[in-house]
Structure formats: C-alpha cells, structure tokens
Short mmCIF file of C-alpha atoms in Angstrom, two decimals:
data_model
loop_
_atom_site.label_atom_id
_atom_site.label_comp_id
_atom_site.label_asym_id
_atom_site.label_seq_id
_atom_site.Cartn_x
_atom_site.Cartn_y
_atom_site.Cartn_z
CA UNK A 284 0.00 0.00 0.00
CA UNK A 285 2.98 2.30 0.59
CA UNK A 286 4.60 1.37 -2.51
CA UNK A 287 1.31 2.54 -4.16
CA UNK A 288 0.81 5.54 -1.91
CA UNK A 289 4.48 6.36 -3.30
CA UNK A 290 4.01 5.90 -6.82
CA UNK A 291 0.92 7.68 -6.79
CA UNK A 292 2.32 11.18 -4.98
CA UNK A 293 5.90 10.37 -7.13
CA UNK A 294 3.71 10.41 -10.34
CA UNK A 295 1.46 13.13 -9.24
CA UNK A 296 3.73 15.66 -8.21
CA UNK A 297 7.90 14.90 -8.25
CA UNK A 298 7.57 13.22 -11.59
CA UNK A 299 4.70 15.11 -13.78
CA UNK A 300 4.62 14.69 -16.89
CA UNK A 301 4.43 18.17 -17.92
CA UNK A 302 6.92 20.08 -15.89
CA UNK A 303 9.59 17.30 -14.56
CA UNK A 304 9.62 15.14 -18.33
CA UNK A 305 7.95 17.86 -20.62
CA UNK A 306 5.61 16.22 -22.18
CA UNK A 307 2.24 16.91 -23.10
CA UNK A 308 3.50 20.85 -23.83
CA UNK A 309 0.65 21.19 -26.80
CA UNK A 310 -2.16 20.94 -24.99
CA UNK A 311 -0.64 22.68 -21.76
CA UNK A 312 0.14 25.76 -23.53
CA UNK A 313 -3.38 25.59 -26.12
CA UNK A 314 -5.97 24.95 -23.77
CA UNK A 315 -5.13 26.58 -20.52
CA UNK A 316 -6.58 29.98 -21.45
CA UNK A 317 -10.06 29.26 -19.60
CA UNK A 318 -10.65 27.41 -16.92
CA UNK A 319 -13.71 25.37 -18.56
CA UNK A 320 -11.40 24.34 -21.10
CA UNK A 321 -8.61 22.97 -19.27
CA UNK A 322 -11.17 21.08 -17.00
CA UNK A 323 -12.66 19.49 -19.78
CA UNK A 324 -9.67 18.66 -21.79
CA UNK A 325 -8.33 16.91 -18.17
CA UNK A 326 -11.17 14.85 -17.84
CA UNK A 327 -10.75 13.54 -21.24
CA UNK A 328 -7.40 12.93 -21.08
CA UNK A 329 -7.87 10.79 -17.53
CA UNK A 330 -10.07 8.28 -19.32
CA UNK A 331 -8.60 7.89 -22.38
CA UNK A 332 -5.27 7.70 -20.54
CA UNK A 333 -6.63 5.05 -18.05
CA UNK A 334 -8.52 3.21 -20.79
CA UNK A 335 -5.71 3.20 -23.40
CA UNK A 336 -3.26 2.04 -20.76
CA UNK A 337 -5.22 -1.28 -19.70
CA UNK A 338 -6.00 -2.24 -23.71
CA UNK A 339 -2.54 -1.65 -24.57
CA UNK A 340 -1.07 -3.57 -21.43
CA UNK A 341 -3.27 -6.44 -21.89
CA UNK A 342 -2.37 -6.86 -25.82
CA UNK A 343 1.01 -6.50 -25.20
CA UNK A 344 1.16 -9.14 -22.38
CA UNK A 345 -1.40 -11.20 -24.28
CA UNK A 346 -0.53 -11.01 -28.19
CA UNK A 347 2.58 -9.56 -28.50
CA UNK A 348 4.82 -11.22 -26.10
CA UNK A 349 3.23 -15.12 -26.77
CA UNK A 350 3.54 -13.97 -30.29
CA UNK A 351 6.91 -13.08 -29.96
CA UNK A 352 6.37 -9.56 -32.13
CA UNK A 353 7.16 -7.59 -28.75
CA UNK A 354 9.08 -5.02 -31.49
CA UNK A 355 5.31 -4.01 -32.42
CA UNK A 356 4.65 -2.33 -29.47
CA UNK A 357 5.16 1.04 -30.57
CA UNK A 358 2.87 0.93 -33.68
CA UNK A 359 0.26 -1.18 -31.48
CA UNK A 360 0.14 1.49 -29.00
CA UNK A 361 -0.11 4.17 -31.52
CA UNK A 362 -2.71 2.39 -33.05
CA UNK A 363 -4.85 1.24 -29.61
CA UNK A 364 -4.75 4.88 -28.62
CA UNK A 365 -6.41 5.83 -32.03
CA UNK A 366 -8.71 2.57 -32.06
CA UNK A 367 -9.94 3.68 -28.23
CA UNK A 368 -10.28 7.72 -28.84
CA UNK A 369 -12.55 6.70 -32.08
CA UNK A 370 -14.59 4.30 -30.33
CA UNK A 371 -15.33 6.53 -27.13
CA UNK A 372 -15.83 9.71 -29.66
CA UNK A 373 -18.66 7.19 -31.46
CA UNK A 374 -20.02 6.18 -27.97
CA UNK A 375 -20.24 9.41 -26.30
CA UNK A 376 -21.86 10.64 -29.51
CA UNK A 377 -24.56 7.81 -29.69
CA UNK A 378 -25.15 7.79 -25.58
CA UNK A 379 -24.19 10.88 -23.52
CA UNK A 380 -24.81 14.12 -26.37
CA UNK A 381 -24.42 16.35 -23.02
CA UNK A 382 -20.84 15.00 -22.55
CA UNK A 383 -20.20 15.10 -26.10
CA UNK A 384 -20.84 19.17 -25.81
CA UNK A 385 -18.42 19.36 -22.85
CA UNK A 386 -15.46 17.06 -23.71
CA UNK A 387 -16.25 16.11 -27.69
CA UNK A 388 -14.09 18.71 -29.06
CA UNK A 389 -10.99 17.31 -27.46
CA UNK A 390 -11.03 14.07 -27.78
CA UNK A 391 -9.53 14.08 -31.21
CA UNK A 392 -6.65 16.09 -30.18
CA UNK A 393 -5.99 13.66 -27.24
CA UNK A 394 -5.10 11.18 -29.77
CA UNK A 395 -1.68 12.86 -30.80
CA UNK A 396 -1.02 13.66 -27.18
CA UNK A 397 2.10 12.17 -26.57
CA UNK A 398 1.55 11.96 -22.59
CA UNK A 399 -0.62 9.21 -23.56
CA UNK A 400 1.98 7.03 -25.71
CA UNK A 401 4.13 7.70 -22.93
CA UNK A 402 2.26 6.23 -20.07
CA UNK A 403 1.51 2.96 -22.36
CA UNK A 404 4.98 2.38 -22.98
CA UNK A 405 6.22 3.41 -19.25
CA UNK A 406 3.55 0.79 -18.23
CA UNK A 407 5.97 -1.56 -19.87
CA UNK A 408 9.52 -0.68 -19.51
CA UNK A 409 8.95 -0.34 -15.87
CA UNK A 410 7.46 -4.02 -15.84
CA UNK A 411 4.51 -2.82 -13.91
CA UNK A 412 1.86 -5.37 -12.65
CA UNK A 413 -1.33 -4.84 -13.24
CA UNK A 414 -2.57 -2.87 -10.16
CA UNK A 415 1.11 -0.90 -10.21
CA UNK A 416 -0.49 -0.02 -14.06
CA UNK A 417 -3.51 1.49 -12.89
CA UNK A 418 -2.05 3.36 -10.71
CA UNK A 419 0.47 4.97 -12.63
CA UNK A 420 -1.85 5.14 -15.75
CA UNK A 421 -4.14 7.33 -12.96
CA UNK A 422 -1.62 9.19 -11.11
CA UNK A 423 -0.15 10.99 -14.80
CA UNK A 424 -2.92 12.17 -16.03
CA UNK A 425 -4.02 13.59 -12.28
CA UNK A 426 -0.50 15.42 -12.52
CA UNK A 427 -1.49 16.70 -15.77
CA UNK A 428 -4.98 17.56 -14.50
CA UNK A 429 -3.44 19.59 -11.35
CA UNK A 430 -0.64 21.69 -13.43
CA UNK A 431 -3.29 22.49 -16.13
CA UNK A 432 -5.64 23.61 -13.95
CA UNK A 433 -3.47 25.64 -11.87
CA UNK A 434 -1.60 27.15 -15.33
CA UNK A 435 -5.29 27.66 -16.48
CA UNK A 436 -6.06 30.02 -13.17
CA UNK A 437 -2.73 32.10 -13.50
CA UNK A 438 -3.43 32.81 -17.20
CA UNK A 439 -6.86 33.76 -16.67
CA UNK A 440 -5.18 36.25 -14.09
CA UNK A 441 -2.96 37.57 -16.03
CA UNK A 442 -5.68 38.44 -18.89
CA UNK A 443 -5.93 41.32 -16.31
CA UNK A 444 -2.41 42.24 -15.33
CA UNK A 445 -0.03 44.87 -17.13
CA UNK A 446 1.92 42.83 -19.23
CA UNK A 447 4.54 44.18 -21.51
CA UNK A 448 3.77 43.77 -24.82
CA UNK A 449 6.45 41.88 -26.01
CA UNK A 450 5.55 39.05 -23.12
CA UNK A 451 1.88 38.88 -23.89
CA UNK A 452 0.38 35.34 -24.90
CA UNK A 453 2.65 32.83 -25.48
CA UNK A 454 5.88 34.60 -24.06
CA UNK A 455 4.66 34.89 -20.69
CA UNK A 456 2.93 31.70 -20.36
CA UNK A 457 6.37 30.16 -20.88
CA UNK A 458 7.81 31.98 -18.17
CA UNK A 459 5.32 31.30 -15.69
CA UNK A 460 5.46 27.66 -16.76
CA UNK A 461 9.36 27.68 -16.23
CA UNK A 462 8.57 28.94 -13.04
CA UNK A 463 6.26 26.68 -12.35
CA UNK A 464 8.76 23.55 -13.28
CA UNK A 465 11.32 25.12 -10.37
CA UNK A 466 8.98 25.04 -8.24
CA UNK A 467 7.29 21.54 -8.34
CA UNK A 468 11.45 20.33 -8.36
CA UNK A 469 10.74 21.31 -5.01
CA UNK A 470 8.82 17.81 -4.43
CA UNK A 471 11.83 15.91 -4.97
CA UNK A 472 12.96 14.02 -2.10
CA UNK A 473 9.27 13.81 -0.70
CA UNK A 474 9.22 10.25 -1.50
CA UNK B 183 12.14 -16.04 -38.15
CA UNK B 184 10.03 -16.05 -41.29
CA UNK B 185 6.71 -17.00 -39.05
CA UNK B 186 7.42 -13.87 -36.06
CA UNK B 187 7.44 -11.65 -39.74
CA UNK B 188 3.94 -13.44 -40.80
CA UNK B 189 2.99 -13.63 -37.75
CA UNK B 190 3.89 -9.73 -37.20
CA UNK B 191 1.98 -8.44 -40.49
CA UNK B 192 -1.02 -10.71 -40.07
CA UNK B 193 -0.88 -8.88 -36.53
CA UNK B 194 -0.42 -5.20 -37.98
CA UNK B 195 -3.04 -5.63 -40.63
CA UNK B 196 -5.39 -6.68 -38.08
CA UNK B 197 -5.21 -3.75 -35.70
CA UNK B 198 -5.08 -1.54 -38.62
CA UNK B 199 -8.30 -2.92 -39.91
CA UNK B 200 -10.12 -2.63 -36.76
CA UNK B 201 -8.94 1.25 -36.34
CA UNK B 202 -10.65 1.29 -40.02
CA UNK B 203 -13.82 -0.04 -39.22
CA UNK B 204 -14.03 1.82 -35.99
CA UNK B 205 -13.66 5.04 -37.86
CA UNK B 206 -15.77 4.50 -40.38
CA UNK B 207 -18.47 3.93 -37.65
CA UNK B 208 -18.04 7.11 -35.95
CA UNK B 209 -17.79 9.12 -39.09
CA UNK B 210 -21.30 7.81 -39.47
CA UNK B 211 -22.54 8.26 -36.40
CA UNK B 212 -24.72 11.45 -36.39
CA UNK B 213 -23.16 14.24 -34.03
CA UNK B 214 -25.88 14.89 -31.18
CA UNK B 215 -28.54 18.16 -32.14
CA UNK B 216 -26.35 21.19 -30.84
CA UNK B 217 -23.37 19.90 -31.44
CA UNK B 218 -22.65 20.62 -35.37
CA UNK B 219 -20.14 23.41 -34.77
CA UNK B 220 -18.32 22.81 -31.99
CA UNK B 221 -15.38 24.87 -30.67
CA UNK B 222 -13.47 26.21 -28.07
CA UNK B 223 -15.43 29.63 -27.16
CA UNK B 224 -13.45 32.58 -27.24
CA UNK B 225 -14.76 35.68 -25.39
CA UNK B 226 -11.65 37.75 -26.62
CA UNK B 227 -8.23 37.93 -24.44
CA UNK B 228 -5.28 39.56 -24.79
CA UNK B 229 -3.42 36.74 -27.03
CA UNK B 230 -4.00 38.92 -30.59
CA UNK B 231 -2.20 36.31 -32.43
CA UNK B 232 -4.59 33.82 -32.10
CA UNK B 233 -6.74 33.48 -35.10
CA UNK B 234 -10.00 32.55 -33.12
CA UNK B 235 -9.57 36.52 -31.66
CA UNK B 236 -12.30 38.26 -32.53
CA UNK B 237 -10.28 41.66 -33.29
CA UNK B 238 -9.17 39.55 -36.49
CA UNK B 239 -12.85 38.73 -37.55
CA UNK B 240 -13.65 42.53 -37.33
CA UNK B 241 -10.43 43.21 -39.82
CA UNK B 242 -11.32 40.74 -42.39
CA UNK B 243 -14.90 42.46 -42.59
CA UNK B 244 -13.41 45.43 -42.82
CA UNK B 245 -10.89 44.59 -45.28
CA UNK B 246 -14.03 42.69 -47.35
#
C-alpha cells in the first residue's frame, strides 16, 4: 500500500509529466486559457489515458509477447490509442450528447497527445503489474490535471495584469510555466 | 524467423483494420442536435495572435 501511496504522490507531483519530463507541452500551452477548457480537456485525457493504458497492457502481455512480435509495441500502442479515442468519440456521440458538448471537441486532439503514448509504454519498460499499471496510468494524467488547472487560473489572471507587450500570450505563459517547473522540483525528495 | 514476420503483419493488418472499421463507424454516427459546430469559445483575451480573436474577424470584414 505504501509502494502505491508512493508511486501515486511520485507520479502526481515529483515526476509530472508536464513540468519534470515535458511532455504533453501542446495541450498545456493551447488549452489553458479558460478554466472550462482545461477542465474538460483533463477529464478527457484521464479516461482515455486510463482506458488506453489497460487495452494496450493487456495486448502487449497477451498477443505480442506469446507472439513473440514484442518489437510491435510502438505501432500497437499508436494504433490502440487511435482505435480507443474513435470508439469513445462514437459512444459518447450515440449515448451521452451532453458530454459530447463538454469534452467532444478534445477528444480528437488527445489522440496525438504524446503523454498518452508515454504512459503505455512506461507501463511496460517499468514491468509494472497490473494494479502498479492502474495506478500509474491514474496518477499521470491527475499530474497533468493539477498543473493544467493551476496554469489555467494564473493565465486567466494575467488576462488582467499589465503585461509588456512583447511578453503577452505565449511569451509569458512560458515563463510562468518555467517557473512553475522550479517550483514543483521542489517535491523531490518527498518520496 | 520467417513466421514472427507473418505472424507480425497478419498482426499489424489486423489492428489496422479494426482502427478502419471503428472510424468509419463514428464518421457515421450522427453528431448529437447542438453539437454541429463545436469549438473552443473565445470571449476575446489579450493573445491577438490567435486566429479565433475576434479583433481579427472585425479586420477581415473590414478589409471585405
């Protein structure tokens, strides 16, 4: 239980995704003008995240490694992200048209987010079992959720603040997101 | 050797098929009543370069 507790909080918050490994940089910087947006864009990215991490564990533990085609995994992953994102788009259309209007508009774009490829294939190189897989495949994208949402509130602040014109938009987003970075380095050495 | 390779594209065309048929389903599936033109709203903030700002939209009418 510690372990998990450990990989959880390490994945969370000493290890995120977006400002310890840089990843996921696209969406951090395109949706985290309003605070709707980067909400809903999290909350798609935590499911397909979670969702494409068990399919892609269980094919590659179930087809690829009997099969002896373990070199697929890349494509395979690619490709199970893709499969899953089309399938819950066509779902979500057919069942749920009010979540469709709050998260539909992302859920292409998650597909060529490469936090999710990244979290399939750590699943793998770090020889996770199955319950260290969930874990990890929930603790990432809750990382991701936290930073967005929290980059999401200081931008919508500074809509309002006297910014130099050179620094306004991207410029200064990049700053406070460097900043940002320095200070969740900060975590290392909780766990 | 030779059977992994068979055994590899057999694999590949397999996945690739079912990412086919699955998005040939949703392309078909009818996108809910209120949902035809979806996007991000933008109210307008201080990031001129984007091309969703609505200070552009008032430039190209002008311009037109």
């Amino acid at each position: 239980m510690g372990e998990i507790f450990s990989m959880f909080i390490a994945a969370v918050l000493i290890n995120n995704i977006v400002l310890a490994k840089f990843l996921g940089i696209c969406p951090f910087l395109g949706v985290s003008n309003k605070l709707d947006s980067a909400f809903g864009m999290s909350l798609a990215v935590i499911f397909v995240i979670v969702g494409a991490s068990i399919m892609s564990y269980g094919i590659y533990y179930m087809v690829l490694v009997p099969l002896g085609i373990e070199y697929m995994m890349l494509i395979t992953f690619i490709l199970v992200i893709a499969t899953f994102v089309q399938f819950t788009e066509m779902v979500i259309k057919k069942y749920s048209p009010g979540l469709y209007k709050a998260l539909g508009i992302y859920l292409p774009l998650i597909t060529t987010n490469c936090v999710v490829l990244q979290v399939t294939l750590d699943n793998i190189a770090n020889e996770f079992n199955f319950v260290n897989m969930l874990v990890y495949s929930f603790a990432v994208p809750i990382g991701f959720m936290l930073v967005l949402l929290l980059f999401a509130t200081i931008r919508e602040r500074l809509e309002t603040s006297d910014i130099p014109e050179a620094f306004k938009g991207n410029p200064i987003a990049l700053v406070v997101a460097a900043i940002m970075a320095l200070t969740f380095s900060a975590f290392a050495g909780l766990v | 050797m030779p059977e992994n390779i068979v055994s590899a594209v057999i694999y590949a065309m397999v996945i690739a098929s079912i990412y086919a048929v699955l998005y040939y389903l949703n392309h078909k599936t009818p996108v809910p009543k209120g949902c035809e033109n979806l996007n991000v709203k933008c109210e307008g903030c201080k990031i001129s370069s984007c091309e969703l700002h609505p200070s552009r939209k008032i430039k190209e009418e002008v311009h037109d």
